[in-house]
Short mmCIF file of C-alpha atoms in Angstrom, two decimals:
data_model
loop_
_atom_site.label_atom_id
_atom_site.label_comp_id
_atom_site.label_asym_id
_atom_site.label_seq_id
_atom_site.Cartn_x
_atom_site.Cartn_y
_atom_site.Cartn_z
CA MET I 1 -19.91 -54.74 118.98
CA LEU I 2 -18.03 -51.62 118.00
CA ASN I 3 -14.48 -52.38 116.99
CA PHE I 4 -11.50 -51.37 119.09
CA ALA I 5 -10.33 -48.50 116.87
CA LEU I 6 -13.80 -46.97 116.75
CA LEU I 7 -14.10 -47.14 120.53
CA LEU I 8 -10.83 -45.32 120.98
CA SER I 9 -11.86 -42.67 118.48
CA LEU I 10 -14.98 -41.98 120.52
CA VAL I 11 -13.25 -41.60 123.90
CA PRO I 12 -12.46 -37.87 123.34
CA LEU I 13 -16.19 -37.25 122.84
CA LEU I 14 -16.81 -38.63 126.30
CA ALA I 15 -14.40 -36.06 127.72
CA LEU I 16 -15.93 -33.22 125.71
CA ALA I 17 -19.43 -34.01 126.86
CA GLN I 18 -18.55 -34.34 130.53
CA ASP I 19 -15.80 -31.91 131.38
CA GLY I 20 -18.00 -29.15 132.83
CA GLU I 21 -15.91 -26.42 131.29
CA ILE I 22 -16.62 -22.69 131.57
CA ASP I 23 -15.27 -19.96 129.32
CA GLY I 24 -15.68 -16.79 131.37
CA PRO I 25 -17.66 -15.11 134.15
CA ALA I 26 -20.97 -16.86 134.84
CA THR I 27 -22.42 -14.04 136.90
CA SER I 28 -22.17 -10.31 137.60
CA VAL I 29 -23.21 -8.02 140.43
CA GLU I 30 -26.05 -6.68 138.29
CA ALA I 31 -27.28 -10.12 137.21
CA ALA I 32 -27.12 -11.46 140.78
CA GLY I 33 -29.08 -8.61 142.35
CA TYR I 34 -28.22 -10.30 145.62
CA SER I 35 -28.91 -8.95 149.09
CA CYS I 36 -28.85 -10.69 152.45
CA ASP I 37 -29.09 -9.39 156.03
CA ALA I 38 -26.37 -11.17 158.00
CA SER I 39 -27.93 -10.03 161.27
CA THR I 40 -30.96 -12.25 160.63
CA CYS I 41 -29.42 -14.94 158.41
CA GLN I 42 -27.19 -16.74 160.88
CA LEU I 43 -25.42 -20.06 161.17
CA PRO I 44 -25.84 -22.97 161.39
CA ASP I 45 -28.92 -23.00 159.14
CA CYS I 46 -28.66 -19.71 157.24
CA HIS I 47 -25.62 -18.06 155.67
CA CYS I 48 -25.28 -15.14 153.30
CA ALA I 49 -23.19 -15.43 150.13
CA SER I 50 -19.91 -13.81 151.11
CA THR I 51 -16.23 -13.97 150.23
CA ASP I 52 -15.36 -13.49 153.93
CA PRO I 53 -14.70 -16.53 156.13
CA PRO I 54 -17.79 -17.75 158.02
CA GLY I 55 -18.35 -16.85 161.64
CA GLY I 56 -16.34 -13.65 161.42
CA LEU I 57 -13.06 -15.58 161.58
CA ASP I 58 -9.86 -13.91 160.47
CA PRO I 59 -8.31 -15.68 157.45
CA SER I 60 -5.30 -16.58 159.61
CA GLU I 61 -7.66 -18.58 161.85
CA THR I 62 -9.38 -20.26 158.90
CA PRO I 63 -8.39 -23.67 157.50
CA MET I 64 -7.58 -23.87 153.80
CA PHE I 65 -9.78 -26.57 152.31
CA ILE I 66 -9.14 -28.51 149.10
CA VAL I 67 -12.41 -30.19 148.15
CA PHE I 68 -11.84 -33.41 146.22
CA THR I 69 -14.77 -34.81 144.22
CA ALA I 70 -15.40 -37.39 141.51
CA ASP I 71 -18.37 -37.80 139.18
CA ASP I 72 -20.19 -40.68 137.44
CA ALA I 73 -20.12 -44.47 137.83
CA ILE I 74 -18.10 -46.27 140.51
CA GLN I 75 -15.93 -49.06 139.15
CA SER I 76 -12.61 -50.57 140.16
CA TYR I 77 -10.65 -48.44 137.69
CA THR I 78 -12.29 -45.21 138.93
CA LEU I 79 -11.54 -46.08 142.54
CA ASN I 80 -7.94 -46.87 141.64
CA SER I 81 -7.81 -43.50 139.91
CA VAL I 82 -8.81 -41.65 143.08
CA ASN I 83 -6.68 -43.83 145.35
CA GLN I 84 -3.51 -42.79 143.49
CA PHE I 85 -4.04 -39.21 144.72
CA LEU I 86 -5.48 -39.62 148.23
CA ALA I 87 -4.83 -43.04 149.74
CA HIS I 88 -1.20 -42.31 150.68
CA ARG I 89 -1.93 -38.90 152.20
CA GLN I 90 -2.72 -37.62 155.66
CA ASN I 91 -4.45 -34.50 156.85
CA PRO I 92 -2.87 -32.56 159.74
CA ASN I 93 -4.68 -34.77 162.28
CA GLY I 94 -3.26 -37.96 160.75
CA CYS I 95 -6.50 -38.95 159.02
CA GLN I 96 -6.55 -40.11 155.44
CA PRO I 97 -8.34 -37.44 153.37
CA LYS I 98 -11.92 -38.16 152.41
CA MET I 99 -13.75 -37.13 149.24
CA THR I 100 -17.20 -36.92 147.66
CA TYR I 101 -18.29 -39.25 144.88
CA PHE I 102 -21.26 -37.87 142.93
CA THR I 103 -22.55 -41.24 141.79
CA SER I 104 -24.62 -42.14 138.75
CA LEU I 105 -25.75 -45.75 138.48
CA ASN I 106 -25.31 -46.86 134.88
CA TYR I 107 -22.40 -49.35 135.15
CA THR I 108 -21.84 -48.78 138.87
CA ASN I 109 -20.72 -51.81 140.88
CA TYR I 110 -22.78 -51.44 144.03
CA THR I 111 -20.51 -53.35 146.38
CA LEU I 112 -17.67 -50.93 145.59
CA VAL I 113 -19.91 -48.04 146.63
CA THR I 114 -20.33 -49.75 149.99
CA VAL I 115 -16.92 -51.34 150.47
CA ASP I 116 -14.38 -48.93 149.11
CA TRP I 117 -16.12 -45.65 149.63
CA TYR I 118 -18.95 -45.25 152.11
CA VAL I 119 -17.85 -47.59 154.91
CA ALA I 120 -14.31 -46.21 154.52
CA GLY I 121 -15.67 -42.76 155.45
CA ASN I 122 -16.12 -41.09 152.07
CA GLU I 123 -19.25 -39.25 151.02
CA ILE I 124 -21.68 -40.70 148.49
CA ALA I 125 -23.81 -38.07 146.73
CA ASP I 126 -26.44 -38.05 143.95
CA HIS I 127 -25.60 -37.58 140.26
CA THR I 128 -28.91 -38.99 138.88
CA MET I 129 -29.52 -42.60 137.91
CA THR I 130 -28.73 -42.37 134.20
CA HIS I 131 -26.62 -39.19 133.97
CA GLN I 132 -29.34 -36.76 132.88
CA GLY I 133 -28.91 -32.99 132.86
CA ASP I 134 -31.79 -30.88 134.27
CA PRO I 135 -33.12 -34.15 135.71
CA SER I 136 -36.63 -35.24 136.59
CA ILE I 137 -37.56 -36.00 140.17
CA GLU I 138 -37.58 -39.70 139.21
CA GLU I 139 -33.91 -39.48 138.15
CA ILE I 140 -33.00 -37.79 141.44
CA ASN I 141 -35.05 -39.88 143.86
CA GLY I 142 -34.46 -43.12 141.96
CA ASN I 143 -30.75 -42.72 142.61
CA LEU I 144 -31.41 -42.34 146.34
CA ILE I 145 -33.61 -45.43 146.43
CA ALA I 146 -31.23 -47.65 144.45
CA LEU I 147 -28.15 -46.59 146.43
CA ASN I 148 -30.02 -47.34 149.64
CA ALA I 149 -31.41 -50.68 148.45
CA LEU I 150 -28.37 -52.13 146.67
CA ALA I 151 -25.37 -50.37 148.27
CA GLY I 152 -26.74 -50.00 151.79
CA ILE I 153 -26.22 -46.24 151.93
CA PRO I 154 -28.57 -44.69 154.51
CA LEU I 155 -30.97 -42.23 152.90
CA THR I 156 -30.02 -39.65 155.51
CA SER I 157 -26.36 -39.90 154.47
CA ILE I 158 -26.99 -38.90 150.84
CA GLN I 159 -27.06 -35.16 151.40
CA GLY I 160 -25.61 -33.67 148.21
CA PHE I 161 -26.24 -33.42 144.48
CA ARG I 162 -24.35 -32.39 141.36
CA ALA I 163 -26.08 -32.08 138.00
CA PRO I 164 -24.58 -34.06 135.10
CA TYR I 165 -22.86 -31.71 132.64
CA LEU I 166 -23.49 -29.07 135.40
CA ASN I 167 -26.83 -28.63 133.62
CA TYR I 168 -29.44 -27.61 136.16
CA SER I 169 -32.47 -25.31 136.26
CA VAL I 170 -34.34 -23.44 138.93
CA GLU I 171 -36.72 -26.40 139.00
CA THR I 172 -33.79 -28.74 139.74
CA LEU I 173 -32.97 -26.72 142.85
CA ARG I 174 -36.60 -26.74 143.96
CA ARG I 175 -36.83 -30.50 143.46
CA LEU I 176 -33.69 -31.06 145.52
CA ALA I 177 -34.92 -28.94 148.40
CA ALA I 178 -38.32 -30.64 148.33
CA ALA I 179 -36.64 -34.07 148.39
CA GLY I 180 -34.74 -33.17 151.56
CA PHE I 181 -31.24 -32.74 150.16
CA THR I 182 -28.88 -30.54 152.16
CA TYR I 183 -26.90 -29.03 149.28
CA ASP I 184 -26.29 -28.68 145.57
CA SER I 185 -22.82 -28.27 144.07
CA SER I 186 -23.41 -27.52 140.38
CA SER I 187 -22.69 -23.79 140.10
CA SER I 188 -19.31 -22.23 139.37
CA ALA I 189 -17.25 -19.58 141.10
CA SER I 190 -16.04 -18.08 137.84
CA ILE I 191 -14.28 -14.83 138.81
CA PRO I 192 -10.86 -14.83 140.55
CA VAL I 193 -10.70 -14.12 144.27
CA THR I 194 -8.38 -11.20 143.52
CA ALA I 195 -11.16 -9.35 141.65
CA ASP I 196 -13.38 -6.88 143.49
CA ASN I 197 -16.46 -8.53 141.99
CA SER I 198 -15.36 -12.11 142.72
CA ASP I 199 -18.13 -14.69 142.94
CA ALA I 200 -15.93 -17.10 144.93
CA TYR I 201 -18.38 -17.19 147.82
CA TRP I 202 -18.12 -19.53 150.73
CA PRO I 203 -21.05 -22.01 150.71
CA TYR I 204 -24.34 -20.21 151.40
CA THR I 205 -28.02 -20.98 151.84
CA LEU I 206 -30.70 -20.04 149.33
CA ASP I 207 -32.82 -18.15 151.85
CA ASN I 208 -32.17 -15.16 149.59
CA GLY I 209 -31.74 -16.92 146.27
CA MET I 210 -28.71 -17.83 144.17
CA ALA I 211 -25.68 -15.60 143.70
CA ASN I 212 -23.73 -17.78 141.22
CA ASN I 213 -24.38 -18.72 137.56
CA CYS I 214 -26.79 -15.80 137.22
CA LEU I 215 -25.87 -15.30 133.55
CA ARG I 216 -26.31 -18.99 132.76
CA VAL I 217 -29.42 -20.30 134.55
CA GLU I 218 -32.72 -18.63 133.78
CA GLY I 219 -35.00 -17.84 136.70
CA THR I 220 -32.25 -17.83 139.33
CA CYS I 221 -30.72 -14.89 141.25
CA LYS I 222 -32.32 -11.55 142.16
CA GLY I 223 -33.75 -13.32 145.18
CA GLU I 224 -34.74 -16.58 143.48
CA PRO I 225 -35.26 -19.35 144.21
CA LYS I 226 -35.96 -18.84 147.91
CA LEU I 227 -35.19 -22.19 149.53
CA PRO I 228 -34.55 -21.63 153.25
CA GLY I 229 -31.84 -23.84 154.72
CA PHE I 230 -30.83 -25.37 151.37
CA TRP I 231 -27.14 -24.85 150.61
CA GLU I 232 -25.25 -24.03 147.44
CA VAL I 233 -21.59 -25.11 147.46
CA PRO I 234 -19.95 -23.36 144.49
CA MET I 235 -17.31 -25.12 142.41
CA TYR I 236 -14.19 -22.96 142.57
CA ALA I 237 -12.35 -22.51 139.27
CA PHE I 238 -8.63 -22.26 138.67
CA PHE I 239 -7.38 -19.39 136.49
CA ASP I 240 -4.42 -19.24 134.15
CA GLU I 241 -2.47 -16.15 133.03
CA LEU I 242 -5.54 -14.83 131.18
CA GLY I 243 -7.39 -14.25 134.46
CA GLU I 244 -11.17 -14.05 134.04
CA ALA I 245 -10.77 -15.12 130.42
CA GLY I 246 -8.85 -18.25 131.41
CA PRO I 247 -10.97 -20.26 133.88
CA HIS I 248 -10.62 -24.03 134.35
CA LEU I 249 -13.21 -25.96 136.34
CA MET I 250 -13.68 -29.73 136.00
CA ASP I 251 -10.65 -31.82 134.98
CA PRO I 252 -8.55 -28.68 134.38
CA TRP I 253 -5.60 -30.81 133.25
CA LEU I 254 -7.55 -31.58 130.06
CA ASP I 255 -7.62 -27.89 129.11
CA ALA I 256 -5.05 -25.88 127.20
CA ALA I 257 -3.71 -23.00 129.30
CA ASN I 258 -2.86 -19.39 128.54
CA GLY I 259 -4.44 -19.38 125.09
CA ALA I 260 -2.42 -22.36 123.84
CA THR I 261 -3.92 -25.08 121.67
CA GLU I 262 -2.80 -28.13 123.64
CA ALA I 263 -2.79 -29.07 127.32
CA ASP I 264 0.57 -28.79 129.04
CA ASP I 265 1.07 -30.25 132.53
CA THR I 266 3.77 -27.76 133.49
CA ALA I 267 1.54 -24.80 132.63
CA THR I 268 -1.38 -26.44 134.44
CA LEU I 269 0.66 -26.95 137.60
CA GLU I 270 1.76 -23.31 137.52
CA TYR I 271 -1.74 -21.86 137.30
CA MET I 272 -3.11 -24.35 139.86
CA GLN I 273 -0.44 -23.26 142.34
CA ALA I 274 -1.02 -19.57 141.55
CA THR I 275 -4.79 -19.88 142.09
CA PHE I 276 -4.30 -21.83 145.31
CA ARG I 277 -1.88 -19.17 146.54
CA ALA I 278 -4.42 -16.41 145.82
CA HIS I 279 -7.04 -18.25 147.90
CA TYR I 280 -4.60 -19.14 150.67
CA GLU I 281 -3.11 -15.67 151.01
CA GLY I 282 -6.52 -14.00 150.69
CA LYS I 283 -9.74 -14.95 152.45
CA ARG I 284 -9.12 -18.70 152.36
CA GLN I 285 -12.08 -19.59 150.15
CA PRO I 286 -11.87 -23.31 149.34
CA ILE I 287 -10.40 -24.61 146.11
CA GLY I 288 -11.52 -27.83 144.45
CA LEU I 289 -10.23 -30.74 142.40
CA TYR I 290 -13.36 -31.80 140.52
CA THR I 291 -12.60 -34.95 138.58
CA HIS I 292 -13.99 -37.51 136.18
CA PRO I 293 -11.68 -40.34 137.32
CA ILE I 294 -11.83 -42.14 133.99
CA HIS I 295 -9.53 -39.47 132.53
CA LEU I 296 -6.83 -40.37 135.08
CA ALA I 297 -7.25 -44.14 135.12
CA THR I 298 -4.16 -46.30 134.58
CA ASP I 299 -6.05 -49.56 134.03
CA TYR I 300 -8.86 -48.61 131.64
CA PRO I 301 -8.89 -50.96 128.61
CA GLY I 302 -7.17 -49.55 125.57
CA VAL I 303 -6.52 -46.07 126.98
CA PRO I 304 -2.91 -44.95 127.60
CA SER I 305 -2.00 -44.12 131.17
CA PRO I 306 -1.66 -40.31 131.63
CA ASN I 307 1.56 -40.66 133.62
CA SER I 308 2.70 -37.04 133.40
CA THR I 309 -0.68 -35.65 134.47
CA ILE I 310 -0.93 -38.05 137.41
CA ARG I 311 2.48 -36.96 138.66
CA MET I 312 1.56 -33.31 138.16
CA ILE I 313 -1.58 -33.61 140.29
CA ASN I 314 0.31 -35.43 143.03
CA ALA I 315 3.01 -32.75 142.90
CA PHE I 316 0.33 -30.07 143.32
CA LEU I 317 -1.16 -31.83 146.34
CA ASP I 318 2.31 -32.44 147.84
CA TRP I 319 3.11 -28.75 147.49
CA ALA I 320 -0.24 -27.65 148.92
CA GLN I 321 0.10 -29.94 151.93
CA GLU I 322 3.44 -28.38 152.79
CA GLN I 323 1.54 -25.19 153.69
CA GLN I 324 0.11 -24.73 157.19
CA ASN I 325 -3.55 -25.51 157.91
CA VAL I 326 -4.37 -27.22 154.57
CA TRP I 327 -7.01 -29.96 154.64
CA ILE I 328 -8.19 -32.21 151.80
CA VAL I 329 -11.89 -32.82 152.45
CA SER I 330 -15.22 -34.00 151.11
CA THR I 331 -18.01 -31.52 150.38
CA GLU I 332 -19.82 -32.88 153.42
CA GLN I 333 -16.84 -32.09 155.66
CA LEU I 334 -16.48 -28.59 154.21
CA LEU I 335 -20.14 -27.84 154.84
CA ALA I 336 -19.95 -29.20 158.40
CA TRP I 337 -17.13 -26.72 159.09
CA VAL I 338 -18.96 -23.79 157.44
CA ARG I 339 -22.02 -24.46 159.63
CA ASN I 340 -19.79 -24.47 162.72
CA PRO I 341 -16.71 -22.35 161.92
CA THR I 342 -13.87 -23.51 164.16
CA PRO I 343 -10.47 -21.77 164.40
CA VAL I 344 -7.47 -23.81 163.28
CA GLY I 345 -6.18 -24.03 166.84
CA GLN I 346 -9.36 -25.82 167.95
CA LEU I 347 -9.72 -28.36 165.14
CA ASP I 348 -8.50 -31.15 167.42
CA ASN I 349 -12.06 -31.34 168.73
CA PHE I 350 -13.88 -30.93 165.40
CA ASP I 351 -15.68 -34.25 164.85
CA ALA I 352 -16.29 -33.95 161.10
CA LEU I 353 -12.53 -33.97 160.40
CA ARG I 354 -11.74 -36.92 162.67
CA CYS I 355 -11.47 -40.52 161.44
CA SER I 356 -12.62 -43.79 162.93
CA THR I 357 -12.93 -47.44 161.96
CA PRO I 358 -15.98 -49.59 162.80
CA ASP I 359 -15.07 -52.26 165.36
CA VAL I 360 -16.66 -55.36 163.82
CA GLN I 361 -15.54 -58.91 164.63
CA GLU I 362 -18.36 -60.89 162.99
CA ASN I 363 -18.15 -62.06 159.37
CA ILE I 364 -21.08 -60.27 157.78
CA CYS I 365 -21.68 -58.65 154.38
CA ASN I 366 -21.11 -55.08 155.54
CA GLY I 367 -18.67 -53.30 153.25
CA MET I 368 -15.52 -54.38 155.10
CA PRO I 369 -13.50 -56.66 152.77
CA GLU I 370 -12.00 -58.78 155.53
CA ARG I 371 -15.51 -59.57 156.86
CA GLU I 372 -17.56 -60.31 153.74
CA ASN I 373 -15.54 -62.86 151.73
CA GLY I 374 -17.89 -65.30 150.02
CA LEU I 375 -21.02 -63.43 151.08
CA LEU I 376 -21.61 -61.13 148.08
CA SER I 377 -24.36 -61.71 145.55
CA HIS I 378 -23.25 -61.65 141.88
CA CYS I 379 -25.91 -60.02 139.71
CA ALA I 380 -25.02 -61.21 136.21
CA PHE I 381 -26.86 -58.74 134.00
CA PRO I 382 -25.60 -58.93 130.41
CA GLU I 383 -25.01 -55.19 129.92
CA PHE I 384 -23.07 -54.81 133.12
CA PRO I 385 -22.85 -57.28 136.03
CA PHE I 386 -22.36 -56.07 139.57
CA PHE I 387 -21.97 -57.36 143.11
CA THR I 388 -24.04 -56.43 146.15
CA CYS I 389 -24.58 -57.47 149.75
CA TYR I 390 -28.30 -56.84 149.48
CA GLY I 391 -29.60 -59.40 146.99
CA CYS I 392 -29.86 -59.18 143.21
CA PRO I 393 -32.85 -57.44 141.68
CA GLN I 394 -34.94 -59.27 139.07
CA THR I 395 -34.33 -56.46 136.57
CA THR I 396 -31.85 -53.61 136.23
CA PRO I 397 -32.97 -50.63 138.34
CA THR I 398 -34.47 -47.75 136.37
CA PRO I 399 -35.84 -44.31 137.32
CA GLU I 400 -39.35 -45.79 136.99
CA ASP I 401 -38.48 -48.85 139.10
CA PRO I 402 -35.34 -48.15 141.15
CA ASN I 403 -35.90 -51.02 143.61
CA PRO I 404 -37.11 -54.12 141.74
CA GLU I 405 -38.08 -57.30 143.54
CA GLN I 406 -35.21 -59.56 144.58
CA VAL I 407 -34.17 -62.79 142.92
CA VAL I 408 -34.17 -65.41 145.71
CA PRO I 409 -31.90 -68.39 144.89
CA ASP I 410 -33.19 -71.86 145.67
CA GLY I 411 -32.65 -72.84 149.28
CA GLN I 412 -32.02 -69.25 150.39
CA GLN I 413 -34.15 -66.42 151.72
CA ALA I 414 -34.40 -62.88 150.47
CA ARG I 415 -31.73 -60.57 151.87
CA PHE I 416 -32.75 -57.77 154.17
CA ARG I 417 -32.28 -54.17 153.13
CA LEU I 418 -30.70 -51.66 155.51
CA PRO I 419 -33.22 -50.32 158.04
CA GLY I 420 -33.20 -46.73 159.26
CA ASN I 421 -32.03 -47.61 162.76
CA CYS I 422 -28.74 -49.42 162.00
CA SER I 423 -25.42 -48.25 160.58
CA THR I 424 -24.18 -49.94 157.41
CA PRO I 425 -21.06 -51.68 158.87
CA PHE I 426 -23.14 -53.20 161.68
CA TRP I 427 -26.03 -54.52 159.57
CA ASP I 428 -26.15 -58.20 158.63
CA PRO I 429 -28.32 -58.31 155.47
CA ILE I 430 -28.34 -62.12 155.30
CA ASN I 431 -29.77 -62.68 158.78
CA GLY I 432 -31.60 -59.37 158.95
CA GLN I 433 -30.18 -58.12 162.21
CA CYS I 434 -28.13 -55.26 163.62
CA ILE I 435 -25.20 -56.82 165.47
CA CYS I 436 -25.12 -54.04 168.04
CA THR I 437 -27.24 -51.25 169.50
CA SER I 438 -26.68 -47.50 169.60
CA ASP I 439 -25.05 -48.05 173.00
CA THR I 440 -22.77 -50.92 171.98
CA CYS I 441 -21.73 -50.13 168.37
CA ALA I 442 -18.05 -49.23 168.64
CA PHE I 443 -15.61 -47.25 166.50
CA GLN I 444 -11.85 -46.95 166.85
CA ASP I 445 -10.69 -43.33 166.69
CA ASN I 446 -7.64 -43.12 164.42
CA SER I 447 -7.06 -39.36 164.70
CA ARG I 448 -3.87 -37.95 166.18
CA PRO I 449 -3.71 -34.86 168.37
CA ILE I 450 -3.07 -31.52 166.70
CA GLY I 451 -0.60 -29.16 168.32
CA PRO I 452 -1.99 -26.24 170.34
CA ASN I 453 -2.51 -22.83 168.75
CA GLY I 454 -2.29 -24.21 165.23
CA ALA I 455 1.15 -25.80 165.62
CA ASN I 456 2.11 -28.81 163.47
CA LEU I 457 -0.88 -28.30 161.21
CA THR I 458 0.62 -29.76 158.06
CA GLY I 459 -0.38 -32.94 156.32
CA GLY I 460 1.68 -35.60 154.60
CA GLY I 461 2.01 -36.59 150.95
CA THR I 462 4.58 -38.38 148.86
CA GLY I 463 7.08 -35.57 148.91
CA GLY I 464 7.68 -36.00 145.21
CA VAL I 465 8.77 -33.48 142.57
CA PHE I 466 6.99 -33.17 139.23
CA GLU I 467 9.02 -34.74 136.45
CA PRO I 468 6.81 -35.01 133.33
CA ASP I 469 8.69 -37.92 131.75
CA GLU I 470 8.79 -40.22 134.80
CA PRO I 471 6.27 -43.08 135.19
CA ALA I 472 3.22 -42.23 137.26
CA ASP I 473 3.78 -45.04 139.76
CA LYS I 474 7.42 -44.31 140.53
CA GLY I 475 7.80 -44.61 144.27
CA LYS I 476 4.09 -45.25 144.74
CA HIS I 477 3.32 -46.89 148.06
CA TYR I 478 -0.21 -46.77 149.38
CA VAL I 479 -2.98 -49.00 150.66
CA PRO I 480 -6.41 -48.23 149.17
CA PHE I 481 -9.12 -46.70 151.34
CA ASN I 482 -10.45 -50.00 152.67
CA GLY I 483 -7.42 -52.28 152.61
CA PRO I 484 -5.20 -54.08 150.09
CA ASN I 485 -8.04 -56.20 148.67
CA SER I 486 -10.45 -53.35 148.02
CA ALA I 487 -11.57 -52.20 144.57
CA ARG I 488 -11.42 -55.83 143.61
CA ALA I 489 -14.64 -56.65 141.82
CA GLY I 490 -16.07 -55.88 138.46
CA GLN I 491 -13.76 -55.40 135.52
CA GLU I 492 -16.31 -57.47 133.59
CA GLY I 493 -18.44 -55.35 131.32
CA VAL I 494 -16.06 -52.41 131.06
CA TRP I 495 -16.37 -52.52 127.29
CA ALA I 496 -20.16 -52.36 127.53
CA ALA I 497 -19.82 -49.29 129.73
CA LEU I 498 -17.50 -47.66 127.23
CA VAL I 499 -19.78 -48.41 124.27
CA VAL I 500 -22.88 -46.94 125.88
CA GLY I 501 -20.94 -44.10 127.50
CA VAL I 502 -19.37 -42.87 124.31
CA ILE I 503 -22.61 -43.21 122.37
CA GLY I 504 -24.38 -41.16 125.04
CA ALA I 505 -21.56 -38.65 124.98
CA SER I 506 -21.81 -38.39 121.20
CA VAL I 507 -25.52 -37.67 121.43
CA GLY I 508 -24.84 -35.08 124.13
CA VAL I 509 -22.21 -33.36 122.01
CA LEU I 510 -24.51 -33.26 118.98
CA GLY I 511 -27.21 -31.79 121.17
CA VAL I 512 -24.88 -29.06 122.38
CA ILE I 513 -23.86 -28.29 118.79
CA ALA I 514 -27.49 -28.18 117.69
CA ARG I 515 -28.35 -25.66 120.43
CA ALA I 516 -25.35 -23.43 119.70
#
């Protein structure tokens, strides 16, 4: 096994290979060659690329969305990383903010996908099985099949995709549309909203081709690819004092700002607030926090806790939530609103932003920690063990065989995979039955009323002030997404994940250098 010092020396390579950075405009009006007739391309299933709010809404009637996403494997330390930013917060309707996890499966603990994320209301999306850029259809569909089989995520609920390293091709987009995905979110909005030629478009369909990344992805734009009803959700960059020459996309807190040589949390907070303000005071295009949670983990073996950065991000979210009509959302929630633009004064009745808890009294293996104690299967693979409600496979899932046959312990029967006509929290995989019907399955609505005409539309955070030298957990008080015992399984094998991850990152970096 690689020694401890060597592992730590390789960690920066993992960041370099995965940060999804951009260094300037990724498109231009000429390269895009985009045209779309808004009189014929109409919501909910067609939308032109535009910087104006959907549905003809005035910006003052438009919510300001902060899209929160995470990429790569789901493990206890990555869930803890996200929880420290979202689990203590509320949106204006009293609901805990939800987010999108673009999940790859190498070293993912499947029960945490079910327990701590999906059943708690967060979105699970596709990031390929083995973290491959410009992926094959086997990498894309294998991820769907494995997440359905071993985490109990309904196939119809996995709507979105993000390419690893943001490396996609026109064929990637065609494969996604053919596989029935609703959206891709791999392109960048790389020009500030204050510029006349800004590419910070609201999400749009590819009925008329792509309008983003036209200088980066061959064969896209100028009307291609034509994929009716398939959505592109751009990733919105932050910009420092250099403007177009100073964009920051994924994990912006890892970047140096304003032409400096080292990252500085104070400078990062300043440009994040300035970019947010430009969106908020302009046409209210969304802004995004696109994260690799490993960089913000406080419990990853051998890696110092980034206390100052954690406090800076929380300070940014606290400040943003003090503004009126600001919502922290998943990509799925953003797209639901774009397809049905609803003024801020009517969001009380907008279902996609509401929150509910499944009303389950039976003890079944369903992704609710208080109901499934002692019912999980432990799949003790040497490279990385995991837990699941749905029975251990005989071999590790691969793109070629994403759903291997089950191992059936002596005296037991094979567990039953989730059928298409039952919701995950109501499915008993041990006895193979849905404990309720569509008429009797119950949810408790936890939303609170929103004041009329947009009144009281502010959320709630920690109310903290950014102090770089204070510990990250000072004053921390939150319960994770699915209760105090969530994110509980699977520290075993973390070192194996790090070894393979950094080796893969090293290969990726060398490949980038070789192509340069």
